[in-house]
Amino acid sequence: MRRAIDREGPDRLYVITSGRSRGGDEALDSVTLIVTESEPVSGMQSEHVRILQMCRRPMAVVEIAARLELPVTVVRILLTDLLDAGHITARHPAVADLATASVSPAVLEKVLVALHNL
Amino acid sequence: MHSTTSDPTALPATAAHGLKIVVVGGFGVGKTTLVRSVSEIRPLSTEETMTQAGAGVDSLRGVPHKNTTTVAFDFGRITVDETFVLYLFGAPGQERFWFLWDRLFTGALGAVVLVDARRLEDSWYSIDRLEAQGTPFVVAHNNFGSPHTLDQIRAALDLDDAVPLVECDARDRESVKQVLVTLVRHVMATTTREVLR
Ligand SMILES: Nc1nc2c(ncn2[C@@H]2O[C@H](COP(=O)(O)OP(=O)(O)O)[C@@H](O)[C@H]2O)c(=O)[nH]1
Ligand SMILES: [Mg+2]
């Protein structure tokens, strides 16, 4: 399961993120949905291109990480680059207050219905 | 490279809000099995890394510091409607993985603590932690043929009477659905109590 680190080795991760270990947008929650806003342009880093191709339909940060086989930490940094450049937008989780994690009763009701319909 | 729009597992274009439920428990307790039983996608796995404070990547040589901890976790997904999508995370509950909880599970609507009656001690830390941070949770006993009753398990876990404890077979979709329904109802009840208080 620890494939990304085991296989890629730390050097590649270092190159992918241009050496940054911080700077990943803390506001990018694991289930923030990412949506592509513009097509890849030539000269773009390959991971950026893959993200833009993947997110033509909304995709959660963790799912992007799983499909790229990169740690979530690294993907947050890549996404921050794309956000800053306006290539993607981020749709944030349904939780109004992350500290109390309160989800509205109406949303919980929707979840119940979805579970019943599984 | 195929377009994601032809991908049958792609979310609707209108998907806007992710929700999360966390399934925690010791190694081999059945977390991945539980997620697989209800997920609309084959469970995916990825990992989170954390570098100890003050360490970090040596910016001159690009040598990652030794104090980097990595933990793998997996997840599945249930599309709720055109705008909401629920992610189910399976993650190890041990203390040394605390950073994963903070990074990934902030804002989780609730948690399922999956327990194996033969190794209840694996879940003590998770239960303490969830109680301390006020995350609503239920405990599900994944029954591998244990002779223990729920009452015995509740006593051994020193579990508050207000926390639902249910039997579960992680391989069975209906059983897992029931666990999740119990959790969501418990979250609703908890939320209502807080509003009244
Ligand atoms: N008998 C029985 N076996 C189970 C059950 N749930 C999971 N298993 C098996 O237990 C093993 C560990 O399950 P897994 O989901 O990988 O555990 P995880 O480490 O918590 O993700 C697998 O071989 C499963 O097939 C259950 O309810 N009953
Ligand atoms: Mg597992």
mmCIF file of C-alpha atoms and ligand atoms in Angstrom:
data_model
loop_
_atom_site.group_PDB
_atom_site.id
_atom_site.type_symbol
_atom_site.label_atom_id
_atom_site.label_comp_id
_atom_site.label_asym_id
_atom_site.label_seq_id
_atom_site.Cartn_x
_atom_site.Cartn_y
_atom_site.Cartn_z
ATOM 1 C CA MET A 1 0.000 0.000 0.000
ATOM 2 C CA ARG A 2 2.909 2.326 0.623
ATOM 3 C CA ARG A 3 3.552 2.232 -3.058
ATOM 4 C CA ALA A 4 4.176 5.885 -3.862
ATOM 5 C CA ILE A 5 6.985 6.357 -1.389
ATOM 6 C CA ASP A 6 8.387 2.881 -1.848
ATOM 7 C CA ARG A 7 8.407 3.000 -5.581
ATOM 8 C CA GLU A 8 9.022 6.610 -6.434
ATOM 9 C CA GLY A 9 11.547 7.363 -3.774
ATOM 10 C CA PRO A 10 11.768 10.698 -2.021
ATOM 11 C CA ASP A 11 13.853 12.334 -4.740
ATOM 12 C CA ARG A 12 11.075 12.214 -7.271
ATOM 13 C CA LEU A 13 8.608 13.692 -4.787
ATOM 14 C CA TYR A 14 11.095 16.453 -4.143
ATOM 15 C CA VAL A 15 11.331 17.228 -7.857
ATOM 16 C CA ILE A 16 7.564 17.124 -8.389
ATOM 17 C CA THR A 17 6.991 19.750 -5.729
ATOM 18 C CA SER A 18 10.071 21.811 -6.669
ATOM 19 C CA GLY A 19 11.470 21.175 -3.233
ATOM 20 C CA ARG A 20 8.608 22.622 -1.278
ATOM 21 C CA SER A 21 7.608 20.733 1.811
ATOM 22 C CA ARG A 22 5.108 23.332 2.905
ATOM 23 C CA GLY A 23 2.827 25.646 1.020
ATOM 24 C CA GLY A 24 0.124 23.086 0.333
ATOM 25 C CA ASP A 25 -3.107 24.974 0.815
ATOM 26 C CA GLU A 26 -4.395 23.980 4.238
ATOM 27 C CA ALA A 27 -7.876 24.897 3.045
ATOM 28 C CA LEU A 28 -7.735 21.953 0.653
ATOM 29 C CA ASP A 29 -9.569 19.354 2.649
ATOM 30 C CA SER A 30 -9.244 15.679 1.760
ATOM 31 C CA VAL A 31 -12.752 15.732 0.254
ATOM 32 C CA THR A 32 -12.596 19.147 -1.378
ATOM 33 C CA LEU A 33 -13.753 18.606 -4.964
ATOM 34 C CA ILE A 34 -11.461 19.878 -7.691
ATOM 35 C CA VAL A 35 -12.772 20.980 -11.082
ATOM 36 C CA THR A 36 -10.722 21.812 -14.174
ATOM 37 C CA GLU A 37 -11.309 25.287 -15.574
ATOM 38 C CA SER A 38 -8.870 25.337 -18.482
ATOM 39 C CA GLU A 39 -7.181 22.810 -20.752
ATOM 40 C CA PRO A 40 -3.537 21.888 -20.210
ATOM 41 C CA VAL A 41 -1.039 24.063 -22.071
ATOM 42 C CA SER A 42 2.267 22.957 -23.537
ATOM 43 C CA GLY A 43 5.225 22.990 -21.212
ATOM 44 C CA MET A 44 3.106 22.187 -18.194
ATOM 45 C CA GLN A 45 4.469 19.736 -15.630
ATOM 46 C CA SER A 46 3.098 16.250 -16.370
ATOM 47 C CA GLU A 47 1.399 15.886 -12.977
ATOM 48 C CA HIS A 48 -0.426 19.171 -13.575
ATOM 49 C CA VAL A 49 -1.558 17.946 -16.973
ATOM 50 C CA ARG A 50 -2.859 14.704 -15.486
ATOM 51 C CA ILE A 51 -4.787 16.565 -12.802
ATOM 52 C CA LEU A 52 -6.422 18.816 -15.402
ATOM 53 C CA GLN A 53 -7.416 15.758 -17.433
ATOM 54 C CA MET A 54 -8.753 13.949 -14.370
ATOM 55 C CA CYS A 55 -10.852 16.784 -13.026
ATOM 56 C CA ARG A 56 -13.027 17.551 -16.046
ATOM 57 C CA ARG A 57 -15.647 16.147 -13.742
ATOM 58 C CA PRO A 58 -15.312 16.966 -10.024
ATOM 59 C CA MET A 59 -12.832 14.787 -8.143
ATOM 60 C CA ALA A 60 -11.903 14.784 -4.451
ATOM 61 C CA VAL A 61 -8.348 15.600 -3.368
ATOM 62 C CA VAL A 62 -7.847 12.082 -1.951
ATOM 63 C CA GLU A 63 -9.070 10.485 -5.151
ATOM 64 C CA ILE A 64 -6.629 12.547 -7.214
ATOM 65 C CA ALA A 65 -3.846 11.432 -4.860
ATOM 66 C CA ALA A 66 -4.848 7.778 -5.173
ATOM 67 C CA ARG A 67 -5.009 7.937 -8.965
ATOM 68 C CA LEU A 68 -1.700 9.793 -9.263
ATOM 69 C CA GLU A 69 -0.176 7.375 -6.726
ATOM 70 C CA LEU A 70 1.259 10.291 -4.807
ATOM 71 C CA PRO A 71 0.869 11.190 -1.126
ATOM 72 C CA VAL A 72 -1.954 13.598 -0.352
ATOM 73 C CA THR A 73 0.585 16.047 1.020
ATOM 74 C CA VAL A 74 2.301 16.269 -2.364
ATOM 75 C CA VAL A 75 -0.976 16.546 -4.247
ATOM 76 C CA ARG A 76 -2.064 19.485 -2.090
ATOM 77 C CA ILE A 77 1.025 21.360 -3.236
ATOM 78 C CA LEU A 78 0.383 20.541 -6.898
ATOM 79 C CA LEU A 79 -3.231 21.659 -6.552
ATOM 80 C CA THR A 80 -2.227 24.913 -4.924
ATOM 81 C CA ASP A 81 -0.086 25.691 -7.992
ATOM 82 C CA LEU A 82 -3.051 25.064 -10.278
ATOM 83 C CA LEU A 83 -5.437 27.051 -8.091
ATOM 84 C CA ASP A 84 -3.058 30.011 -8.003
ATOM 85 C CA ALA A 85 -2.848 29.930 -11.784
ATOM 86 C CA GLY A 86 -6.635 29.730 -12.129
ATOM 87 C CA HIS A 87 -6.529 26.367 -13.938
ATOM 88 C CA ILE A 88 -8.790 24.693 -11.407
ATOM 89 C CA THR A 89 -11.425 25.657 -8.875
ATOM 90 C CA ALA A 90 -12.089 24.035 -5.510
ATOM 91 C CA ARG A 91 -15.512 23.169 -4.127
ATOM 92 C CA HIS A 92 -15.254 22.912 -0.382
ATOM 93 C CA PRO A 93 -16.903 20.366 1.932
ATOM 94 C CA ALA A 94 -20.447 20.647 3.169
ATOM 95 C CA VAL A 95 -19.355 21.342 6.702
ATOM 96 C CA ALA A 96 -19.913 24.940 7.671
ATOM 97 C CA ASP A 97 -17.698 24.798 10.714
ATOM 98 C CA LEU A 98 -14.789 22.392 10.553
ATOM 99 C CA ALA A 99 -14.194 22.604 14.289
ATOM 100 C CA THR A 100 -17.625 21.330 15.282
ATOM 101 C CA ALA A 101 -18.148 19.468 12.010
ATOM 102 C CA SER A 102 -21.829 20.192 12.203
ATOM 103 C CA VAL A 103 -23.646 18.992 9.130
ATOM 104 C CA SER A 104 -27.168 20.321 8.768
ATOM 105 C CA PRO A 105 -30.079 17.964 9.585
ATOM 106 C CA ALA A 106 -31.318 18.352 5.999
ATOM 107 C CA VAL A 107 -28.013 17.034 4.665
ATOM 108 C CA LEU A 108 -27.989 14.165 7.166
ATOM 109 C CA GLU A 109 -31.494 13.283 5.979
ATOM 110 C CA LYS A 110 -30.201 13.120 2.387
ATOM 111 C CA VAL A 111 -27.407 10.794 3.511
ATOM 112 C CA LEU A 112 -29.942 8.503 5.194
ATOM 113 C CA VAL A 113 -31.995 8.328 2.020
ATOM 114 C CA ALA A 114 -28.901 7.521 -0.041
ATOM 115 C CA LEU A 115 -27.937 4.751 2.386
ATOM 116 C CA HIS A 116 -31.414 3.257 2.256
ATOM 117 C CA ASN A 117 -31.258 3.313 -1.539
ATOM 118 C CA LEU A 118 -27.919 1.522 -1.748
ATOM 119 C CA MET B 1 -5.892 8.871 -21.969
ATOM 120 C CA HIS B 2 -9.635 8.527 -21.910
ATOM 121 C CA SER B 3 -11.802 11.455 -20.995
ATOM 122 C CA THR B 4 -13.227 11.335 -17.493
ATOM 123 C CA THR B 5 -16.621 12.259 -18.859
ATOM 124 C CA SER B 6 -16.865 8.748 -20.330
ATOM 125 C CA ASP B 7 -15.776 7.261 -17.021
ATOM 126 C CA PRO B 8 -18.850 5.611 -15.471
ATOM 127 C CA THR B 9 -17.443 6.223 -11.996
ATOM 128 C CA ALA B 10 -17.102 9.986 -12.544
ATOM 129 C CA LEU B 11 -19.142 12.199 -10.225
ATOM 130 C CA PRO B 12 -21.910 14.350 -11.684
ATOM 131 C CA ALA B 13 -20.684 17.722 -12.933
ATOM 132 C CA THR B 14 -22.859 19.328 -10.262
ATOM 133 C CA ALA B 15 -21.117 17.551 -7.354
ATOM 134 C CA ALA B 16 -20.176 20.316 -4.962
ATOM 135 C CA HIS B 17 -19.830 19.113 -1.397
ATOM 136 C CA GLY B 18 -17.864 16.222 0.017
ATOM 137 C CA LEU B 19 -18.920 14.607 3.279
ATOM 138 C CA LYS B 20 -16.921 12.082 5.228
ATOM 139 C CA ILE B 21 -17.357 9.214 7.590
ATOM 140 C CA VAL B 22 -14.295 7.597 9.095
ATOM 141 C CA VAL B 23 -13.999 3.900 9.897
ATOM 142 C CA VAL B 24 -11.243 3.297 12.427
ATOM 143 C CA GLY B 25 -9.898 0.139 13.905
ATOM 144 C CA GLY B 26 -6.855 -2.059 14.291
ATOM 145 C CA PHE B 27 -5.086 -3.929 11.523
ATOM 146 C CA GLY B 28 -7.165 -6.733 10.046
ATOM 147 C CA VAL B 29 -10.400 -5.784 11.790
ATOM 148 C CA GLY B 30 -12.255 -5.433 8.478
ATOM 149 C CA LYS B 31 -12.107 -1.728 7.578
ATOM 150 C CA THR B 32 -11.327 -2.221 3.901
ATOM 151 C CA THR B 33 -13.908 -4.983 3.675
ATOM 152 C CA LEU B 34 -16.560 -2.709 5.183
ATOM 153 C CA VAL B 35 -15.765 0.131 2.787
ATOM 154 C CA ARG B 36 -15.809 -2.236 -0.179
ATOM 155 C CA SER B 37 -19.237 -3.577 0.808
ATOM 156 C CA VAL B 38 -20.969 -0.239 0.246
ATOM 157 C CA SER B 39 -18.684 1.798 -2.022
ATOM 158 C CA GLU B 40 -19.716 2.585 -5.590
ATOM 159 C CA ILE B 41 -16.058 2.512 -6.631
ATOM 160 C CA ARG B 42 -13.461 -0.126 -5.893
ATOM 161 C CA PRO B 43 -11.784 1.159 -2.727
ATOM 162 C CA LEU B 44 -8.760 3.309 -3.549
ATOM 163 C CA SER B 45 -5.752 3.667 -1.379
ATOM 164 C CA THR B 46 -3.370 6.515 -0.868
ATOM 165 C CA GLU B 47 -1.169 7.818 1.862
ATOM 166 C CA GLU B 48 -0.507 10.831 3.979
ATOM 167 C CA THR B 49 2.909 11.836 5.184
ATOM 168 C CA MET B 50 3.867 14.016 8.020
ATOM 169 C CA THR B 51 7.200 15.507 8.855
ATOM 170 C CA GLN B 52 7.929 16.147 12.488
ATOM 171 C CA ALA B 53 7.928 19.801 13.444
ATOM 172 C CA GLY B 54 11.280 21.432 12.904
ATOM 173 C CA ALA B 55 12.430 18.780 10.472
ATOM 174 C CA GLY B 56 11.237 19.077 6.891
ATOM 175 C CA VAL B 57 12.999 18.610 3.630
ATOM 176 C CA ASP B 58 16.550 19.877 3.553
ATOM 177 C CA SER B 59 16.000 22.625 1.046
ATOM 178 C CA LEU B 60 19.601 22.726 -0.150
ATOM 179 C CA ARG B 61 20.142 19.096 -0.952
ATOM 180 C CA GLY B 62 16.575 17.889 -1.239
ATOM 181 C CA VAL B 63 17.192 15.117 1.212
ATOM 182 C CA PRO B 64 14.011 14.241 3.024
ATOM 183 C CA HIS B 65 14.381 14.181 6.740
ATOM 184 C CA LYS B 66 14.274 10.844 8.508
ATOM 185 C CA ASN B 67 11.452 11.955 10.778
ATOM 186 C CA THR B 68 8.815 11.528 8.110
ATOM 187 C CA THR B 69 5.928 9.252 9.007
ATOM 188 C CA THR B 70 3.792 7.727 6.296
ATOM 189 C CA VAL B 71 0.468 6.040 6.734
ATOM 190 C CA ALA B 72 -1.686 4.340 4.136
ATOM 191 C CA PHE B 73 -5.448 4.577 4.235
ATOM 192 C CA ASP B 74 -8.204 3.600 1.882
ATOM 193 C CA PHE B 75 -11.528 5.033 0.952
ATOM 194 C CA GLY B 76 -14.691 4.480 -1.009
ATOM 195 C CA ARG B 77 -17.518 6.702 -2.107
ATOM 196 C CA ILE B 78 -21.301 6.906 -2.102
ATOM 197 C CA THR B 79 -22.945 9.554 -4.274
ATOM 198 C CA VAL B 80 -25.739 11.078 -2.182
ATOM 199 C CA ASP B 81 -27.421 13.258 -4.802
ATOM 200 C CA GLU B 82 -26.489 15.796 -7.521
ATOM 201 C CA THR B 83 -24.529 17.934 -5.083
ATOM 202 C CA PHE B 84 -23.467 15.814 -2.111
ATOM 203 C CA VAL B 85 -21.003 12.942 -2.114
ATOM 204 C CA LEU B 86 -20.055 10.852 0.894
ATOM 205 C CA TYR B 87 -16.533 9.488 1.313
ATOM 206 C CA LEU B 88 -15.897 6.553 3.619
ATOM 207 C CA PHE B 89 -12.373 6.343 4.963
ATOM 208 C CA GLY B 90 -10.806 3.277 6.485
ATOM 209 C CA ALA B 91 -7.889 4.215 8.680
ATOM 210 C CA PRO B 92 -5.748 2.726 11.413
ATOM 211 C CA GLY B 93 -6.737 3.999 14.840
ATOM 212 C CA GLN B 94 -3.465 3.693 16.707
ATOM 213 C CA GLU B 95 -1.996 6.620 18.518
ATOM 214 C CA ARG B 96 1.029 6.935 16.255
ATOM 215 C CA PHE B 97 -1.300 7.811 13.377
ATOM 216 C CA TRP B 98 -2.908 10.758 15.129
ATOM 217 C CA PHE B 99 -1.659 13.167 12.476
ATOM 218 C CA LEU B 100 -3.762 11.398 9.873
ATOM 219 C CA TRP B 101 -6.882 12.082 11.869
ATOM 220 C CA ASP B 102 -6.108 15.744 12.090
ATOM 221 C CA ARG B 103 -5.204 16.107 8.446
ATOM 222 C CA LEU B 104 -7.872 14.030 6.824
ATOM 223 C CA PHE B 105 -10.775 13.679 9.148
ATOM 224 C CA THR B 106 -11.397 17.191 10.350
ATOM 225 C CA GLY B 107 -15.024 17.826 9.631
ATOM 226 C CA ALA B 108 -16.058 14.163 9.494
ATOM 227 C CA LEU B 109 -19.761 13.919 10.229
ATOM 228 C CA GLY B 110 -19.059 10.891 12.374
ATOM 229 C CA ALA B 111 -17.013 7.770 12.875
ATOM 230 C CA VAL B 112 -17.444 4.020 13.100
ATOM 231 C CA VAL B 113 -15.072 2.266 15.470
ATOM 232 C CA LEU B 114 -14.790 -1.264 14.151
ATOM 233 C CA VAL B 115 -13.790 -3.745 16.832
ATOM 234 C CA ASP B 116 -12.699 -7.361 16.956
ATOM 235 C CA ALA B 117 -13.674 -8.916 20.298
ATOM 236 C CA ARG B 118 -10.336 -10.713 20.426
ATOM 237 C CA ARG B 119 -8.419 -7.452 20.299
ATOM 238 C CA LEU B 120 -10.533 -4.804 21.969
ATOM 239 C CA GLU B 121 -7.472 -2.986 23.260
ATOM 240 C CA ASP B 122 -6.752 -1.914 19.657
ATOM 241 C CA SER B 123 -9.719 0.450 19.860
ATOM 242 C CA TRP B 124 -9.191 2.090 23.229
ATOM 243 C CA TYR B 125 -7.186 4.966 21.859
ATOM 244 C CA SER B 126 -9.672 5.700 19.040
ATOM 245 C CA ILE B 127 -12.580 5.777 21.463
ATOM 246 C CA ASP B 128 -10.767 8.104 23.859
ATOM 247 C CA ARG B 129 -9.776 10.373 21.043
ATOM 248 C CA LEU B 130 -13.247 10.565 19.490
ATOM 249 C CA GLU B 131 -14.791 11.284 22.888
ATOM 250 C CA ALA B 132 -12.213 13.993 23.564
ATOM 251 C CA GLN B 133 -12.755 15.762 20.249
ATOM 252 C CA GLY B 134 -16.521 15.383 20.401
ATOM 253 C CA THR B 135 -16.907 13.479 17.130
ATOM 254 C CA PRO B 136 -20.128 11.431 17.209
ATOM 255 C CA PHE B 137 -19.373 7.737 16.770
ATOM 256 C CA VAL B 138 -20.822 4.259 16.978
ATOM 257 C CA VAL B 139 -18.992 1.039 17.738
ATOM 258 C CA ALA B 140 -19.515 -1.917 15.418
ATOM 259 C CA HIS B 141 -18.458 -5.406 16.448
ATOM 260 C CA ASN B 142 -17.212 -7.150 13.328
ATOM 261 C CA ASN B 143 -18.068 -10.663 14.305
ATOM 262 C CA PHE B 144 -15.435 -13.223 13.366
ATOM 263 C CA GLY B 145 -17.345 -15.849 15.369
ATOM 264 C CA SER B 146 -16.724 -14.442 18.823
ATOM 265 C CA PRO B 147 -18.847 -15.845 21.676
ATOM 266 C CA HIS B 148 -18.943 -12.461 23.436
ATOM 267 C CA THR B 149 -22.192 -10.563 23.841
ATOM 268 C CA LEU B 150 -22.527 -6.878 23.097
ATOM 269 C CA ASP B 151 -23.009 -6.271 26.826
ATOM 270 C CA GLN B 152 -19.680 -7.932 27.551
ATOM 271 C CA ILE B 153 -18.007 -5.884 24.841
ATOM 272 C CA ARG B 154 -19.579 -2.671 26.127
ATOM 273 C CA ALA B 155 -18.296 -3.406 29.612
ATOM 274 C CA ALA B 156 -14.820 -4.318 28.395
ATOM 275 C CA LEU B 157 -14.637 -1.086 26.392
ATOM 276 C CA ASP B 158 -16.118 0.915 29.273
ATOM 277 C CA LEU B 159 -18.365 2.432 26.650
ATOM 278 C CA ASP B 160 -20.841 5.149 27.570
ATOM 279 C CA ASP B 161 -24.482 3.981 27.360
ATOM 280 C CA ALA B 162 -25.204 6.828 24.960
ATOM 281 C CA VAL B 163 -22.848 5.365 22.328
ATOM 282 C CA PRO B 164 -24.578 2.829 20.058
ATOM 283 C CA LEU B 165 -22.896 -0.589 19.866
ATOM 284 C CA VAL B 166 -24.021 -2.925 17.082
ATOM 285 C CA GLU B 167 -23.104 -6.259 15.529
ATOM 286 C CA CYS B 168 -21.794 -6.184 11.981
ATOM 287 C CA ASP B 169 -20.518 -8.392 9.213
ATOM 288 C CA ALA B 170 -18.213 -6.182 7.189
ATOM 289 C CA ARG B 171 -18.609 -8.467 4.158
ATOM 290 C CA ASP B 172 -22.347 -7.947 4.037
ATOM 291 C CA ARG B 173 -23.768 -4.870 2.339
ATOM 292 C CA GLU B 174 -27.027 -4.841 4.308
ATOM 293 C CA SER B 175 -25.179 -5.208 7.576
ATOM 294 C CA VAL B 176 -22.811 -2.342 6.740
ATOM 295 C CA LYS B 177 -25.735 -0.199 5.589
ATOM 296 C CA GLN B 178 -27.321 -0.737 9.013
ATOM 297 C CA VAL B 179 -24.128 0.332 10.763
ATOM 298 C CA LEU B 180 -23.979 3.533 8.721
ATOM 299 C CA VAL B 181 -27.679 4.248 9.243
ATOM 300 C CA THR B 182 -27.169 3.796 12.992
ATOM 301 C CA LEU B 183 -24.301 6.277 12.852
ATOM 302 C CA VAL B 184 -26.227 8.908 10.887
ATOM 303 C CA ARG B 185 -29.245 8.603 13.201
ATOM 304 C CA HIS B 186 -26.927 8.930 16.182
ATOM 305 C CA VAL B 187 -25.366 12.060 14.654
ATOM 306 C CA MET B 188 -28.862 13.494 14.145
ATOM 307 C CA ALA B 189 -29.802 12.769 17.764
ATOM 308 C CA THR B 190 -26.542 14.237 19.036
ATOM 309 C CA THR B 191 -26.950 17.387 16.952
ATOM 310 C CA THR B 192 -30.515 17.873 18.201
ATOM 311 C CA ARG B 193 -29.393 17.542 21.814
ATOM 312 C CA GLU B 194 -26.739 20.181 21.279
ATOM 313 C CA VAL B 195 -29.233 22.593 19.780
ATOM 314 C CA LEU B 196 -31.536 22.149 22.772
ATOM 315 C CA ARG B 197 -28.788 22.576 25.299
HETATM 316 N N1 LIG C 1 -15.109 -14.026 9.105
HETATM 317 C C1 LIG C 1 -15.029 -12.739 8.780
HETATM 318 N N2 LIG C 1 -13.954 -12.291 8.118
HETATM 319 C C2 LIG C 1 -13.875 -10.969 7.806
HETATM 320 C C3 LIG C 1 -14.904 -10.067 8.156
HETATM 321 N N3 LIG C 1 -14.541 -8.825 7.765
HETATM 322 C C4 LIG C 1 -13.337 -8.952 7.184
HETATM 323 N N4 LIG C 1 -12.917 -10.240 7.180
HETATM 324 C C5 LIG C 1 -11.637 -10.741 6.679
HETATM 325 O O1 LIG C 1 -10.608 -10.271 7.541
HETATM 326 C C6 LIG C 1 -9.436 -9.911 6.798
HETATM 327 C C7 LIG C 1 -9.015 -8.471 7.086
HETATM 328 O O2 LIG C 1 -9.986 -7.579 6.587
HETATM 329 P P1 LIG C 1 -9.607 -6.124 6.030
HETATM 330 O O3 LIG C 1 -10.878 -5.500 5.584
HETATM 331 O O4 LIG C 1 -8.497 -6.184 5.042
HETATM 332 O O5 LIG C 1 -9.079 -5.439 7.364
HETATM 333 P P2 LIG C 1 -8.439 -3.990 7.583
HETATM 334 O O6 LIG C 1 -6.978 -4.205 7.849
HETATM 335 O O7 LIG C 1 -9.126 -3.463 8.801
HETATM 336 O O8 LIG C 1 -8.695 -3.161 6.372
HETATM 337 C C8 LIG C 1 -9.772 -10.145 5.327
HETATM 338 O O9 LIG C 1 -9.246 -11.377 4.955
HETATM 339 C C9 LIG C 1 -11.306 -10.175 5.321
HETATM 340 O O10 LIG C 1 -11.793 -10.991 4.275
HETATM 341 C C10 LIG C 1 -16.058 -10.587 8.845
HETATM 342 O O11 LIG C 1 -17.003 -9.875 9.175
HETATM 343 N N5 LIG C 1 -16.060 -11.920 9.125
HETATM 344 MG MG MG C 2 -7.333 -2.238 5.140
#
